[in-house]
């Protein structure tokens, strides 16, 4: 429920989803993506006409874009829904796709400005990764990651972490694994015990890891 999956799509509530071959199979629930206006080249989507299109939905689809909702019919080829968003649809908006009934298989969703669906075009992998890293960044997973830092008279190490891609907001930080086994402090080539690891100054650009 609400779990993120691929390319910033997440489960819309309790859902059963399978992703493969540029498409999704939805047996229950639906998918949702939060769209930033900058993703379509504007500062606000309020009062703008937009079109959501998908490829060859196997069943009818309920869609919502911000405050507007409608239905995309089943069938082969590109199918779409066009709406003019409300004046209150400022900031980021939510886009949701779910079957009216039955199991939905569909491919290549696309949201764009205007009243006409155009052919789907893939992003370059580096652009897709940069967009994803605005929402989730993993540092040092499966590799040893070294951070510049300093030591003060209170016995505290501070390590500076700068994200490769600025995140859309200050992130929630979690450590993966076990302290002393998967992460910790190495000094003079040896692992050091007795430290508590925490974070400070967390922001979109990076954070400080503190060992005390």
mmCIF file of C-alpha atoms in Angstrom:
data_model
loop_
_atom_site.group_PDB
_atom_site.id
_atom_site.type_symbol
_atom_site.label_atom_id
_atom_site.label_comp_id
_atom_site.label_asym_id
_atom_site.label_seq_id
_atom_site.Cartn_x
_atom_site.Cartn_y
_atom_site.Cartn_z
ATOM 1 C CA UNK A 1 0.000 0.000 0.000
ATOM 2 C CA UNK A 2 1.573 3.253 -1.149
ATOM 3 C CA UNK A 3 4.898 1.552 -1.907
ATOM 4 C CA UNK A 4 7.064 3.035 -4.666
ATOM 5 C CA UNK A 5 7.821 0.756 -7.621
ATOM 6 C CA UNK A 6 9.522 1.806 -10.898
ATOM 7 C CA UNK A 7 10.135 5.251 -12.430
ATOM 8 C CA UNK A 8 8.466 7.075 -9.504
ATOM 9 C CA UNK A 9 5.165 5.186 -9.835
ATOM 10 C CA UNK A 10 3.725 3.959 -6.553
ATOM 11 C CA UNK A 11 0.827 1.752 -5.510
ATOM 12 C CA UNK A 12 -2.439 3.658 -5.098
ATOM 13 C CA UNK A 13 -3.511 2.188 -1.779
ATOM 14 C CA UNK A 14 -3.550 -1.604 -1.430
ATOM 15 C CA UNK A 15 -2.655 -2.855 -4.910
ATOM 16 C CA UNK A 16 -1.374 -5.900 -6.760
ATOM 17 C CA UNK A 17 0.999 -4.790 -9.521
ATOM 18 C CA UNK A 18 3.488 -6.376 -11.922
ATOM 19 C CA UNK A 19 5.860 -4.346 -14.116
ATOM 20 C CA UNK A 20 7.506 -5.767 -17.257
ATOM 21 C CA UNK A 21 8.317 -4.808 -20.868
ATOM 22 C CA UNK A 22 7.512 -1.085 -20.449
ATOM 23 C CA UNK A 23 4.090 -1.976 -19.071
ATOM 24 C CA UNK A 24 2.098 -2.772 -15.956
ATOM 25 C CA UNK A 25 -0.421 -5.432 -15.010
ATOM 26 C CA UNK A 26 -2.871 -4.291 -12.338
ATOM 27 C CA UNK A 27 -5.008 -7.042 -10.794
ATOM 28 C CA UNK A 28 -6.247 -4.875 -7.921
ATOM 29 C CA UNK A 29 -5.889 -1.246 -6.875
ATOM 30 C CA UNK A 30 -3.966 1.079 -9.161
ATOM 31 C CA UNK A 31 -0.839 3.176 -9.693
ATOM 32 C CA UNK A 32 -0.114 6.782 -8.827
ATOM 33 C CA UNK A 33 2.602 9.295 -9.621
ATOM 34 C CA UNK A 34 3.113 12.768 -8.167
ATOM 35 C CA UNK A 35 3.991 15.071 -11.058
ATOM 36 C CA UNK A 36 5.952 18.291 -10.641
ATOM 37 C CA UNK A 37 4.916 21.059 -13.068
ATOM 38 C CA UNK A 38 8.547 21.429 -14.147
ATOM 39 C CA UNK A 39 8.356 17.889 -15.576
ATOM 40 C CA UNK A 40 6.197 19.278 -18.414
ATOM 41 C CA UNK A 41 8.040 22.594 -18.631
ATOM 42 C CA UNK A 42 5.752 24.956 -16.667
ATOM 43 C CA UNK A 43 5.704 26.551 -13.218
ATOM 44 C CA UNK A 44 2.047 25.630 -12.563
ATOM 45 C CA UNK A 45 -0.517 23.288 -14.084
ATOM 46 C CA UNK A 46 -3.501 25.187 -12.683
ATOM 47 C CA UNK A 47 -6.211 25.876 -15.316
ATOM 48 C CA UNK A 48 -4.153 24.186 -18.043
ATOM 49 C CA UNK A 49 -5.409 21.607 -20.522
ATOM 50 C CA UNK A 50 -3.517 18.312 -20.219
ATOM 51 C CA UNK A 51 -3.760 14.876 -21.818
ATOM 52 C CA UNK A 52 -2.966 11.523 -20.233
ATOM 53 C CA UNK A 53 -2.449 8.662 -22.690
ATOM 54 C CA UNK A 54 -1.613 4.952 -22.438
ATOM 55 C CA UNK A 55 -1.044 2.121 -24.912
ATOM 56 C CA UNK A 56 -3.573 -0.650 -25.609
ATOM 57 C CA UNK A 57 -5.426 -0.935 -22.277
ATOM 58 C CA UNK A 58 -7.071 -4.353 -22.003
ATOM 59 C CA UNK A 59 -10.007 -3.017 -19.950
ATOM 60 C CA UNK A 60 -11.563 0.395 -19.359
ATOM 61 C CA UNK A 61 -9.471 2.611 -17.091
ATOM 62 C CA UNK A 62 -10.409 5.170 -14.450
ATOM 63 C CA UNK A 63 -7.903 8.030 -14.406
ATOM 64 C CA UNK A 64 -7.490 11.175 -12.353
ATOM 65 C CA UNK A 65 -5.234 14.165 -12.931
ATOM 66 C CA UNK A 66 -5.243 16.574 -10.029
ATOM 67 C CA UNK A 67 -8.878 17.494 -9.356
ATOM 68 C CA UNK A 68 -10.147 16.060 -12.653
ATOM 69 C CA UNK A 69 -11.121 12.466 -13.425
ATOM 70 C CA UNK A 70 -12.512 10.422 -16.274
ATOM 71 C CA UNK A 71 -12.342 7.148 -18.192
ATOM 72 C CA UNK A 72 -10.070 5.806 -20.919
ATOM 73 C CA UNK A 73 -11.709 3.156 -23.081
ATOM 74 C CA UNK A 74 -10.185 -0.252 -23.713
ATOM 75 C CA UNK A 75 -8.677 -1.110 -27.094
ATOM 76 C CA UNK A 76 -5.532 -1.371 -29.175
ATOM 77 C CA UNK A 77 -3.385 1.648 -29.930
ATOM 78 C CA UNK A 78 -2.932 4.903 -28.042
ATOM 79 C CA UNK A 79 -5.932 5.819 -25.836
ATOM 80 C CA UNK A 80 -6.266 9.081 -23.931
ATOM 81 C CA UNK A 81 -8.174 11.357 -21.564
ATOM 82 C CA UNK A 82 -8.049 15.169 -21.798
ATOM 83 C CA UNK A 83 -9.046 17.587 -19.035
ATOM 84 C CA UNK A 84 -8.659 21.221 -18.060
ATOM 85 C CA UNK A 85 -7.279 21.300 -14.556
ATOM 86 C CA UNK A 86 -8.849 23.425 -11.855
ATOM 87 C CA UNK A 87 -7.569 26.767 -10.648
ATOM 88 C CA UNK A 88 -6.651 25.054 -7.386
ATOM 89 C CA UNK A 89 -4.362 22.505 -9.061
ATOM 90 C CA UNK A 90 -1.227 24.402 -8.111
ATOM 91 C CA UNK A 91 2.054 22.831 -7.103
ATOM 92 C CA UNK A 92 2.547 19.104 -7.592
ATOM 93 C CA UNK A 93 -0.438 17.089 -8.802
ATOM 94 C CA UNK A 94 -1.356 13.425 -8.469
ATOM 95 C CA UNK A 95 -1.925 11.227 -11.524
ATOM 96 C CA UNK A 96 -3.755 7.928 -10.917
ATOM 97 C CA UNK A 97 -4.540 4.971 -13.191
ATOM 98 C CA UNK A 98 -6.665 1.961 -12.225
ATOM 99 C CA UNK A 99 -8.977 -0.507 -13.982
ATOM 100 C CA UNK A 100 -12.729 0.068 -13.846
ATOM 101 C CA UNK A 101 -12.983 -3.697 -13.301
ATOM 102 C CA UNK A 102 -10.991 -6.817 -14.074
ATOM 103 C CA UNK A 103 -7.263 -7.010 -14.768
ATOM 104 C CA UNK A 104 -5.617 -4.150 -16.625
ATOM 105 C CA UNK A 105 -2.551 -4.545 -18.807
ATOM 106 C CA UNK A 106 -1.280 -1.335 -20.366
ATOM 107 C CA UNK A 107 1.943 0.338 -21.446
ATOM 108 C CA UNK A 108 3.863 3.634 -21.604
ATOM 109 C CA UNK A 109 1.749 6.222 -19.749
ATOM 110 C CA UNK A 110 2.390 9.821 -20.763
ATOM 111 C CA UNK A 111 1.130 13.155 -19.413
ATOM 112 C CA UNK A 112 1.518 16.226 -21.628
ATOM 113 C CA UNK A 113 0.193 19.712 -22.138
ATOM 114 C CA UNK A 114 -2.581 20.271 -24.672
ATOM 115 C CA UNK A 115 -5.614 18.424 -25.935
ATOM 116 C CA UNK A 116 -3.975 15.798 -28.172
ATOM 117 C CA UNK A 117 -2.073 12.607 -27.356
ATOM 118 C CA UNK A 118 1.273 12.365 -29.111
ATOM 119 C CA UNK A 119 3.450 9.245 -29.531
ATOM 120 C CA UNK A 120 5.277 8.049 -26.429
ATOM 121 C CA UNK A 121 8.992 8.819 -26.393
ATOM 122 C CA UNK A 122 11.402 7.190 -23.938
ATOM 123 C CA UNK A 123 13.672 9.327 -21.802
ATOM 124 C CA UNK A 124 17.408 8.825 -21.871
ATOM 125 C CA UNK A 125 18.415 6.504 -19.039
ATOM 126 C CA UNK A 126 20.563 9.227 -17.421
ATOM 127 C CA UNK A 127 17.577 11.624 -17.388
ATOM 128 C CA UNK A 128 15.315 8.937 -15.910
ATOM 129 C CA UNK A 129 17.865 8.166 -13.193
ATOM 130 C CA UNK A 130 18.253 11.863 -12.352
ATOM 131 C CA UNK A 131 14.475 12.208 -12.013
ATOM 132 C CA UNK A 132 14.282 9.138 -9.772
ATOM 133 C CA UNK A 133 17.107 10.400 -7.560
ATOM 134 C CA UNK A 134 15.079 13.490 -6.794
ATOM 135 C CA UNK A 135 12.856 11.123 -4.786
ATOM 136 C CA UNK A 136 15.231 8.414 -3.529
ATOM 137 C CA UNK A 137 19.017 8.258 -3.230
ATOM 138 C CA UNK A 138 21.011 5.270 -1.950
ATOM 139 C CA UNK A 139 24.569 5.990 -0.830
ATOM 140 C CA UNK A 140 27.213 3.290 -0.498
ATOM 141 C CA UNK A 141 24.930 0.289 -1.039
ATOM 142 C CA UNK A 142 27.096 -2.814 -1.723
ATOM 143 C CA UNK A 143 30.241 -0.691 -2.002
ATOM 144 C CA UNK A 144 32.522 1.091 0.497
ATOM 145 C CA UNK A 145 31.698 4.796 0.449
ATOM 146 C CA UNK A 146 34.227 7.338 1.748
ATOM 147 C CA UNK A 147 33.102 10.753 2.974
ATOM 148 C CA UNK A 148 35.268 13.810 3.712
ATOM 149 C CA UNK A 149 34.972 14.925 7.301
ATOM 150 C CA UNK A 150 36.552 16.356 10.419
ATOM 151 C CA UNK A 151 37.039 15.572 14.113
ATOM 152 C CA UNK A 152 36.431 18.006 16.982
ATOM 153 C CA UNK A 153 37.555 18.219 20.606
ATOM 154 C CA UNK A 154 34.267 16.721 21.825
ATOM 155 C CA UNK A 155 35.186 13.421 20.198
ATOM 156 C CA UNK A 156 32.721 13.854 17.339
ATOM 157 C CA UNK A 157 33.369 12.914 13.723
ATOM 158 C CA UNK A 158 31.361 14.836 11.111
ATOM 159 C CA UNK A 159 31.213 13.563 7.535
ATOM 160 C CA UNK A 160 29.841 15.597 4.635
ATOM 161 C CA UNK A 161 27.593 13.859 2.091
ATOM 162 C CA UNK A 162 26.658 15.690 -1.100
ATOM 163 C CA UNK A 163 23.955 14.123 -3.286
ATOM 164 C CA UNK A 164 24.748 13.524 -6.965
ATOM 165 C CA UNK A 165 21.309 14.923 -7.812
ATOM 166 C CA UNK A 166 19.491 17.550 -5.752
ATOM 167 C CA UNK A 167 16.366 16.034 -4.207
ATOM 168 C CA UNK A 168 12.963 17.682 -4.515
ATOM 169 C CA UNK A 169 12.798 18.238 -0.728
ATOM 170 C CA UNK A 170 14.778 17.445 2.412
ATOM 171 C CA UNK A 171 14.660 13.607 2.557
ATOM 172 C CA UNK A 172 13.880 11.220 5.382
ATOM 173 C CA UNK A 173 17.152 9.404 6.133
ATOM 174 C CA UNK A 174 17.522 5.748 7.064
ATOM 175 C CA UNK A 175 20.595 3.580 7.625
ATOM 176 C CA UNK A 176 20.659 0.182 5.893
ATOM 177 C CA UNK A 177 22.011 -2.801 7.797
ATOM 178 C CA UNK A 178 23.746 -3.076 11.169
ATOM 179 C CA UNK A 179 26.022 -0.534 12.852
ATOM 180 C CA UNK A 180 29.572 -1.886 12.990
ATOM 181 C CA UNK A 181 28.882 -4.463 10.272
ATOM 182 C CA UNK A 182 27.337 -2.597 7.340
ATOM 183 C CA UNK A 183 28.320 0.940 8.301
ATOM 184 C CA UNK A 184 30.489 2.651 10.904
ATOM 185 C CA UNK A 185 33.786 4.456 11.475
ATOM 186 C CA UNK A 186 37.182 3.232 10.257
ATOM 187 C CA UNK A 187 40.264 4.939 11.675
ATOM 188 C CA UNK A 188 43.840 3.924 10.974
ATOM 189 C CA UNK A 189 42.576 1.033 8.864
ATOM 190 C CA UNK A 190 40.587 -0.492 11.742
ATOM 191 C CA UNK A 191 36.862 -0.430 12.517
ATOM 192 C CA UNK A 192 36.043 1.658 15.582
ATOM 193 C CA UNK A 193 33.338 0.590 18.058
ATOM 194 C CA UNK A 194 31.280 2.538 20.582
ATOM 195 C CA UNK A 195 29.972 5.188 18.197
ATOM 196 C CA UNK A 196 26.399 6.360 17.734
ATOM 197 C CA UNK A 197 25.636 7.366 14.138
ATOM 198 C CA UNK A 198 23.131 10.136 13.337
ATOM 199 C CA UNK A 199 22.515 12.868 10.762
ATOM 200 C CA UNK A 200 22.394 16.656 10.845
ATOM 201 C CA UNK A 201 21.674 19.513 8.427
ATOM 202 C CA UNK A 202 19.614 17.292 6.122
ATOM 203 C CA UNK A 203 18.575 19.156 2.976
ATOM 204 C CA UNK A 204 17.907 18.644 -0.744
ATOM 205 C CA UNK A 205 21.611 19.037 -1.573
ATOM 206 C CA UNK A 206 23.048 16.704 1.066
ATOM 207 C CA UNK A 207 23.556 16.090 4.778
ATOM 208 C CA UNK A 208 26.116 15.599 7.530
ATOM 209 C CA UNK A 209 26.662 12.185 9.126
ATOM 210 C CA UNK A 210 27.752 12.450 12.754
ATOM 211 C CA UNK A 211 29.595 9.740 14.706
ATOM 212 C CA UNK A 212 29.837 10.346 18.455
#
